[in-house]
C-alpha cells in the first residue's frame, strides 16, 4: 500500500477501456500508471502464461512487457503481433502514443507459426498499424538459412481495406516475341465497391500489350467484372516489302493489332424487380491465336455475347425482355449482331373462367371454361451481319454496307389450348391450335435465264418490301398411363414396377408452298434437268418462311420406366429403397398422310438411365422402314422383301460416364438439393482446370480421390452408305481425376483416347503441394501443341505474392 504497487498471480486479467492484458503475473504501479507482465517458467524451464496484450483491434503476444496506460507507451520483449496478413516478430518493441511500433532485430512474415518457415529479417523496423511496415536494410531467410535476396529498405503495405499500389510484372521469354515483362501495372482501389487494374506487357522484339480490368460488387444487388485488352504482334519472319518503288525491296515484319472486350454482370436474386445481365466476349479474330494462355481459349472458334434486361410486370400476366446479342466465328470471320431484340410475352390466360358456374355441375363444357387458355409472344429484332451471300465483309471498311444489308422485322406467336378431357375414364385428350405470323421488310425475287450452251442460271434480287408471312396448325394428343407390378418372395428384392406412357398425337398444317400464299417461287431445274424446284422468297432472312410441305401426320411414342423395390438397412422408417433400373426407354415414330412419298418416318429408340446410381447411360438407335439401294433410300418397305423384317438398323450412338468415388456421388446429391445459388466467391477452381503456368485459386483437399471415366461412340451401318462414302464414326475414351497421396499432396490428371484415329487426346498432369505458408504447383503437358511444363513455388499470402519462383516452358515460353 505504501509503494502503491499491486501484484496479481495466476491467470491474471486486466480490462481498462479498450485495453486488456492477460498474463501469469502482472504488476500494477498506481504511482507511475505502469503495468508490468511476464510469464513463469514451468518445471521444464518453458515459459507459461506469457502476456497477451490487446489495444483496440491490435493484439500482441510477448515474453514480458511494460505499458503505461495513461501515456499509452510501452516496451515489449519477445513480441509477436499480427498486422494485416503478416506477422511481426521482434526482440524488443517500443510503442508510442500514436500507436506506432518500433522494433529491433525484427522479422516480418506471413507464416503463422511461432518459428516461421521464412521471414524478412531487418535490424530496425517501424510499423504503422493498418497502413504499412517500413524496414531498413533487409534480407530474406528461408528455413533459418539467410539468402542474398534483399534491399536497402523495405515497404510493405498492411491496409485493413483494399489499397492502391504497383503490380510487379513477371518476366520470361517467348519463342516468337522475345524477352518480356508481362502483367505489370497499377491497381486502383476506387472505393469499397470497385477496383481497377491498369496493366501492360512489353516484348523485346517490338510487341506490346495494354489492358484495363475492373471488378465490382455491391452486396444484395449485383456483381461483375470487365476488361479491355489491346496488343500487337509482329510476325517472326520478315518478308520483302512491295511498297518500295526505288532501290532493292526492304524487309519488314507485318504487324497484327488485336482487341478484346469482356464484361460479365449478374444481379442478386430479388423478387419483383427487373433483372439486368450481361455476358460479353468479343474482339479481333486473331486475338486468341496470339494471346491465348490455355488450350481451351486457343481452340475456341466461336464466341457469343448477350446483354439483356427482363422483367415481369407486377399484378399483370405480362413479361418482357430487351436484349442485344452478338455471335462471332473467328475462323470464318463472320460476325452477327442482334440489337435490339425485344420480346413481349404473356403467362397462360384463361379467358372463359368467368363463365364457369360457382358450383361445378359436371357438364362437359366446364372443361373448356376452366382449362382452355392461350399464350401470346411477340419478338421484334434488328440483325446486322458482315456475311453477304458467300462473301464476308471487312467490319471496319464495310460498316455502311452492313447497315444497308441489315434485316428487321417482328414475329407474333399465338398458342391456344382447349383443355384436357377424360375419354373412357383413362384416356387424356388435349386439342391445341397455333398461329404464327411474321412481318418482314425484305423479300427475294428470282429470275431464271436459259442459254443455248445449257448453262442455266438463277439471278437473285433482294427487294425492300413489306411482307406478311403466316402459318397455322392444329393438333390433338391422346395419352394414358399403365402400371404393372411384379412382387417377389425373396429376402432382398420385394417388387419391380413397370410404368408405360403411350401417347398418340395428330398434327395438321397446309401446303404453304402453294402459289396462292406467294411464299415460294416455282422455277425449272438447272441444266436441263426435268421437273421444277421451289425457292423460298425469304431464304436466309430474319424469320424465313413456313415449310412448303403439307403436314397431316399421326405420331406415336411409347415411354417406359422401370424401378425396383428392395430391402434397406439404412431406411429405418419404411425399411425399403427404390432403385431406378430404367429412367426412360422411349420408342417413337410417325406417318405423314400428306406426303407424296416416304410417308412413314424412321423408328427412334432412346434409353436413359443411371445404373446402380453410379453409371450414367444414354443410348440412341435409329431404324428405317424403307429399303436402300446403293446407299439411297427407295420407296419400297423393308417388309416387302419377304424376310419378316419390318425395319433395318441404320445408326446408333452411346454415351457412358461414371465417377468411381461414391463420396462424390453423395456430394453431388447434397449440392443438387441446395435451393440457394452459390456465388462466384464460394465456387472453388477445381484443380484439373488450372491454366498452364499459373496456380489454381483453390484446391479442395476434402476430396481424397476422384476418377471420372467416359466413353462415347457413334456407328453408321456401312450397308446404307453411298458408294465411296466413308462412315462418320467416332469412339472416344475420356478419363480425368484427382488423388491425394498424402494430406498435403494432390495429383490431377486428364487424358483420353480416340479409338478411330488412334490418337491420344489432350493430356495434362498437375501436382500440388501445400507447404503451409507456401504452395507449389507443377504442370506437365507431354505432347501436342501445348507441350511443355511449368513449376511455381510461391507464398500463399497475397501481400507477398511476388515472392515466388517460376520456371516454365510451354507453347508460349521457352
Coordinates of N, CA and C in Angstrom, one line a residue, residues 398-510:
X398 N -16.4 -1.9 -94.4 CA -17.8 -2.0 -95.0 C -18.9 -1.9 -94.0
X399 N -18.7 -1.0 -92.9 CA -19.7 -0.9 -91.9 C -21.0 -0.3 -92.5
X400 N -20.9 0.7 -93.4 CA -22.1 1.2 -94.0 C -22.8 0.2 -94.8
X401 N -22.1 -0.7 -95.5 CA -22.8 -1.7 -96.3 C -23.5 -2.8 -95.4
X402 N -22.9 -3.0 -94.2 CA -23.5 -3.9 -93.3 C -24.8 -3.3 -92.8
X403 N -24.9 -2.0 -92.5 CA -26.1 -1.4 -92.1 C -27.2 -1.4 -93.2
X404 N -26.7 -1.2 -94.4 CA -27.7 -1.3 -95.6 C -28.3 -2.6 -95.7
X405 N -27.5 -3.7 -95.4 CA -28.0 -5.1 -95.6 C -28.6 -5.6 -94.3
X406 N -28.8 -4.7 -93.3 CA -29.5 -5.2 -92.1 C -30.9 -5.6 -92.3
X407 N -31.4 -6.5 -91.4 CA -32.7 -7.0 -91.5 C -33.5 -6.7 -90.2
X408 N -34.7 -6.4 -90.4 CA -35.5 -6.0 -89.2 C -37.0 -6.5 -89.5
X409 N -37.6 -6.9 -88.4 CA -39.0 -7.4 -88.5 C -39.5 -7.8 -87.2
X410 N -40.7 -8.4 -87.2 CA -41.4 -8.8 -86.0 C -42.1 -10.2 -86.2
X411 N -42.3 -10.9 -85.2 CA -43.0 -12.2 -85.3 C -44.0 -12.3 -84.1
X412 N -45.2 -12.8 -84.4 CA -46.3 -13.0 -83.5 C -46.5 -14.5 -83.4
X413 N -46.7 -15.0 -82.2 CA -47.0 -16.4 -81.9 C -48.2 -16.5 -81.0
X414 N -49.3 -17.2 -81.4 CA -50.4 -17.4 -80.6 C -50.6 -18.9 -80.5
X415 N -50.7 -19.4 -79.2 CA -50.9 -20.8 -79.0 C -52.2 -20.9 -78.1
X416 N -53.1 -21.8 -78.6 CA -54.4 -21.9 -77.9 C -54.5 -23.4 -77.5
X417 N -54.7 -23.6 -76.2 CA -55.0 -25.0 -75.7 C -56.5 -25.0 -75.2
X418 N -57.2 -26.0 -75.7 CA -58.6 -26.1 -75.3 C -58.8 -27.0 -74.1
X419 N -57.8 -27.3 -73.4 CA -58.0 -28.0 -72.1 C -57.7 -29.5 -72.3
X420 N -57.9 -30.3 -71.3 CA -57.7 -31.7 -71.3 C -59.0 -32.4 -70.8
X421 N -59.3 -33.5 -71.5 CA -60.6 -34.2 -71.3 C -60.4 -35.7 -71.1
X422 N -61.2 -36.2 -70.2 CA -61.1 -37.7 -69.9 C -62.0 -38.4 -70.9
X423 N -61.5 -39.4 -71.6 CA -62.2 -40.2 -72.5 C -62.1 -41.7 -72.0
X424 N -63.3 -42.3 -71.9 CA -63.3 -43.7 -71.5 C -62.6 -43.9 -70.1
X425 N -62.7 -42.8 -69.3 CA -62.2 -42.8 -67.9 C -60.7 -42.8 -67.8
X426 N -59.9 -43.3 -68.7 CA -58.5 -43.4 -68.5 C -57.6 -42.7 -69.6
X427 N -58.3 -42.2 -70.6 CA -57.5 -41.5 -71.7 C -57.6 -40.0 -71.5
X428 N -56.5 -39.3 -71.7 CA -56.5 -37.9 -71.7 C -56.4 -37.3 -73.1
X429 N -57.4 -36.5 -73.5 CA -57.4 -35.9 -74.8 C -57.2 -34.4 -74.7
X430 N -56.2 -33.9 -75.5 CA -55.8 -32.5 -75.4 C -55.7 -31.9 -76.8
X431 N -56.6 -31.1 -77.3 CA -56.5 -30.4 -78.6 C -55.8 -29.1 -78.4
X432 N -55.2 -28.6 -79.5 CA -54.5 -27.3 -79.5 C -54.5 -26.7 -80.9
X433 N -54.3 -25.4 -80.9 CA -54.3 -24.6 -82.2 C -53.1 -23.6 -82.0
X434 N -52.4 -23.4 -83.1 CA -51.3 -22.4 -83.1 C -51.3 -21.6 -84.4
X435 N -51.0 -20.3 -84.2 CA -50.9 -19.4 -85.3 C -49.6 -18.5 -85.2
X436 N -48.9 -18.4 -86.3 CA -47.7 -17.6 -86.3 C -47.7 -16.7 -87.5
X437 N -47.3 -15.5 -87.2 CA -47.2 -14.5 -88.3 C -46.0 -13.6 -88.1
X438 N -45.2 -13.4 -89.2 CA -44.1 -12.6 -89.1 C -44.2 -11.4 -90.1
X439 N -43.7 -10.3 -89.7 CA -43.6 -9.1 -90.6 C -42.2 -8.9 -91.0
X440 N -41.9 -8.9 -92.3 CA -40.6 -8.7 -92.8 C -40.6 -7.6 -93.8
X441 N -39.4 -6.9 -94.0 CA -39.4 -5.8 -94.8 C -38.4 -6.0 -96.0
X442 N -38.1 -7.3 -96.2 CA -37.3 -7.7 -97.4 C -37.9 -9.0 -98.0
X443 N -37.7 -9.2 -99.3 CA -38.0 -10.5 -99.9 C -37.1 -10.7 -101.1
X444 N -37.1 -11.9 -101.5 CA -36.2 -12.3 -102.6 C -37.1 -12.6 -103.9
X445 N -36.6 -12.1 -105.0 CA -37.2 -12.5 -106.3 C -36.1 -13.2 -107.1
X446 N -36.6 -14.1 -107.9 CA -35.7 -14.9 -108.7 C -36.0 -14.8 -110.2
X447 N -35.0 -14.8 -111.0 CA -35.1 -14.8 -112.5 C -34.3 -15.9 -113.1
X448 N -35.0 -16.8 -113.8 CA -34.4 -17.9 -114.5 C -34.0 -17.5 -115.9
X449 N -32.7 -17.8 -116.2 CA -32.1 -17.5 -117.5 C -31.6 -18.8 -118.1
X450 N -32.0 -19.0 -119.4 CA -31.6 -20.2 -120.1 C -30.7 -19.8 -121.3
X451 N -29.6 -20.5 -121.4 CA -28.7 -20.1 -122.5 C -28.6 -21.3 -123.5
X452 N -28.3 -21.1 -124.7 CA -28.2 -22.2 -125.7 C -27.1 -23.2 -125.3
X453 N -26.1 -22.7 -124.6 CA -25.0 -23.7 -124.2 C -25.4 -24.6 -123.1
X454 N -26.6 -24.4 -122.5 CA -27.1 -25.3 -121.5 C -26.6 -24.9 -120.1
X455 N -26.0 -23.7 -120.0 CA -25.6 -23.2 -118.7 C -26.6 -22.3 -118.1
X456 N -27.6 -22.9 -117.4 CA -28.7 -22.1 -116.9 C -28.3 -21.4 -115.6
X457 N -28.9 -20.3 -115.3 CA -28.6 -19.5 -114.1 C -29.8 -19.0 -113.5
X458 N -29.8 -18.8 -112.2 CA -30.9 -18.1 -111.5 C -30.3 -16.9 -110.8
X459 N -30.8 -15.8 -111.1 CA -30.4 -14.5 -110.5 C -31.3 -14.1 -109.4
X460 N -30.7 -13.8 -108.2 CA -31.5 -13.5 -107.1 C -31.4 -12.0 -106.8
X461 N -32.6 -11.4 -106.6 CA -32.6 -10.0 -106.3 C -33.4 -9.7 -105.0
X462 N -32.8 -8.9 -104.2 CA -33.4 -8.5 -102.9 C -34.2 -7.3 -103.0
X463 N -35.4 -7.3 -102.6 CA -36.3 -6.2 -102.7 C -36.7 -5.7 -101.3
X464 N -36.7 -4.4 -101.2 CA -37.2 -3.8 -99.9 C -38.7 -3.7 -100.0
X465 N -39.4 -4.5 -99.3 CA -40.9 -4.6 -99.5 C -41.4 -5.3 -98.2
X466 N -42.5 -4.7 -97.7 CA -43.2 -5.3 -96.6 C -43.9 -6.6 -96.9
X467 N -43.8 -7.6 -96.1 CA -44.5 -8.9 -96.3 C -45.0 -9.4 -95.0
X468 N -46.2 -10.1 -95.2 CA -46.8 -10.8 -94.1 C -46.6 -12.3 -94.4
X469 N -45.9 -13.0 -93.5 CA -45.7 -14.4 -93.7 C -46.3 -15.1 -92.5
X470 N -47.3 -16.0 -92.8 CA -48.0 -16.6 -91.7 C -48.2 -18.1 -91.9
X471 N -48.4 -18.8 -90.9 CA -48.8 -20.2 -90.9 C -49.6 -20.6 -89.7
X472 N -50.3 -21.6 -89.8 CA -51.2 -22.1 -88.7 C -51.2 -23.6 -88.7
X473 N -51.5 -24.1 -87.6 CA -51.5 -25.6 -87.4 C -52.5 -25.9 -86.3
X474 N -52.9 -27.2 -86.4 CA -53.9 -27.7 -85.3 C -53.5 -29.1 -85.0
X475 N -53.8 -29.5 -83.8 CA -53.5 -30.9 -83.5 C -54.2 -31.3 -82.2
X476 N -54.0 -32.5 -81.9 CA -54.5 -33.1 -80.6 C -53.7 -34.3 -80.2
X477 N -53.7 -34.6 -78.9 CA -52.9 -35.7 -78.4 C -53.8 -36.5 -77.5
X478 N -53.5 -37.8 -77.5 CA -54.3 -38.8 -76.7 C -53.2 -39.6 -75.9
X479 N -53.3 -39.6 -74.6 CA -52.3 -40.3 -73.8 C -52.9 -40.9 -72.6
X480 N -52.2 -41.9 -72.0 CA -52.6 -42.5 -70.7 C -51.4 -43.1 -70.0
X481 N -51.6 -43.7 -68.9 CA -50.5 -44.3 -68.1 C -50.9 -45.6 -67.6
X482 N -50.0 -46.6 -67.8 CA -50.3 -48.0 -67.4 C -49.3 -48.4 -66.4
X483 N -49.7 -49.0 -65.3 CA -48.8 -49.5 -64.3 C -48.9 -51.0 -64.2
X484 N -47.7 -51.6 -64.0 CA -47.6 -53.0 -63.8 C -46.6 -53.3 -62.7
X485 N -47.0 -54.3 -61.8 CA -46.2 -54.6 -60.6 C -46.0 -56.1 -60.5
X486 N -44.8 -56.5 -60.3 CA -44.5 -57.9 -60.1 C -43.8 -58.0 -58.7
X487 N -44.4 -58.8 -57.8 CA -43.9 -59.0 -56.5 C -43.0 -60.2 -56.4
X488 N -41.9 -60.1 -55.6 CA -41.0 -61.2 -55.3 C -41.2 -61.7 -53.9
X489 N -40.8 -62.9 -53.7 CA -40.8 -63.5 -52.3 C -39.4 -63.6 -51.7
X490 N -38.4 -63.0 -52.4 CA -37.1 -63.1 -51.9 C -36.9 -62.2 -50.7
X491 N -35.7 -62.3 -50.1 CA -35.4 -61.5 -48.9 C -34.8 -60.1 -49.2
X492 N -34.3 -59.9 -50.4 CA -33.7 -58.6 -50.8 C -34.6 -57.8 -51.7
X493 N -35.0 -58.4 -52.8 CA -35.9 -57.7 -53.8 C -37.3 -58.0 -53.5
X494 N -38.1 -57.0 -53.3 CA -39.5 -57.2 -53.0 C -40.5 -57.0 -54.2
X495 N -40.2 -56.1 -55.1 CA -41.1 -55.9 -56.2 C -40.4 -55.1 -57.3
X496 N -40.9 -55.2 -58.5 CA -40.4 -54.4 -59.7 C -41.7 -53.8 -60.3
X497 N -41.6 -52.4 -60.5 CA -42.8 -51.7 -61.1 C -42.4 -51.2 -62.5
X498 N -43.3 -51.4 -63.4 CA -43.1 -51.0 -64.8 C -44.2 -50.0 -65.1
X499 N -43.8 -48.8 -65.5 CA -44.8 -47.7 -65.9 C -44.6 -47.5 -67.4
X500 N -45.8 -47.6 -68.1 CA -45.8 -47.3 -69.6 C -46.7 -46.1 -69.8
X501 N -46.1 -45.2 -70.7 CA -46.9 -44.0 -71.1 C -47.0 -44.0 -72.6
X502 N -48.1 -44.6 -73.1 CA -48.3 -44.5 -74.5 C -49.0 -43.2 -74.9
X503 N -48.6 -42.6 -76.0 CA -49.2 -41.3 -76.5 C -49.3 -41.3 -78.0
X504 N -50.4 -40.8 -78.5 CA -50.7 -40.6 -79.9 C -51.1 -39.2 -80.2
X505 N -50.5 -38.6 -81.2 CA -50.8 -37.2 -81.5 C -51.0 -37.0 -83.0
X506 N -51.9 -36.0 -83.4 CA -52.1 -35.7 -84.8 C -51.9 -34.2 -85.0
X507 N -51.1 -33.9 -86.0 CA -50.8 -32.5 -86.4 C -51.2 -32.2 -87.8
X508 N -51.7 -31.1 -88.1 CA -52.1 -30.7 -89.4 C -51.6 -29.3 -89.7
X509 N -51.1 -29.1 -90.9 CA -50.7 -27.8 -91.4 C -50.8 -27.9 -92.9
X510 N -51.3 -26.8 -93.6 CA -51.5 -26.9 -95.1 C -50.1 -26.8 -95.8

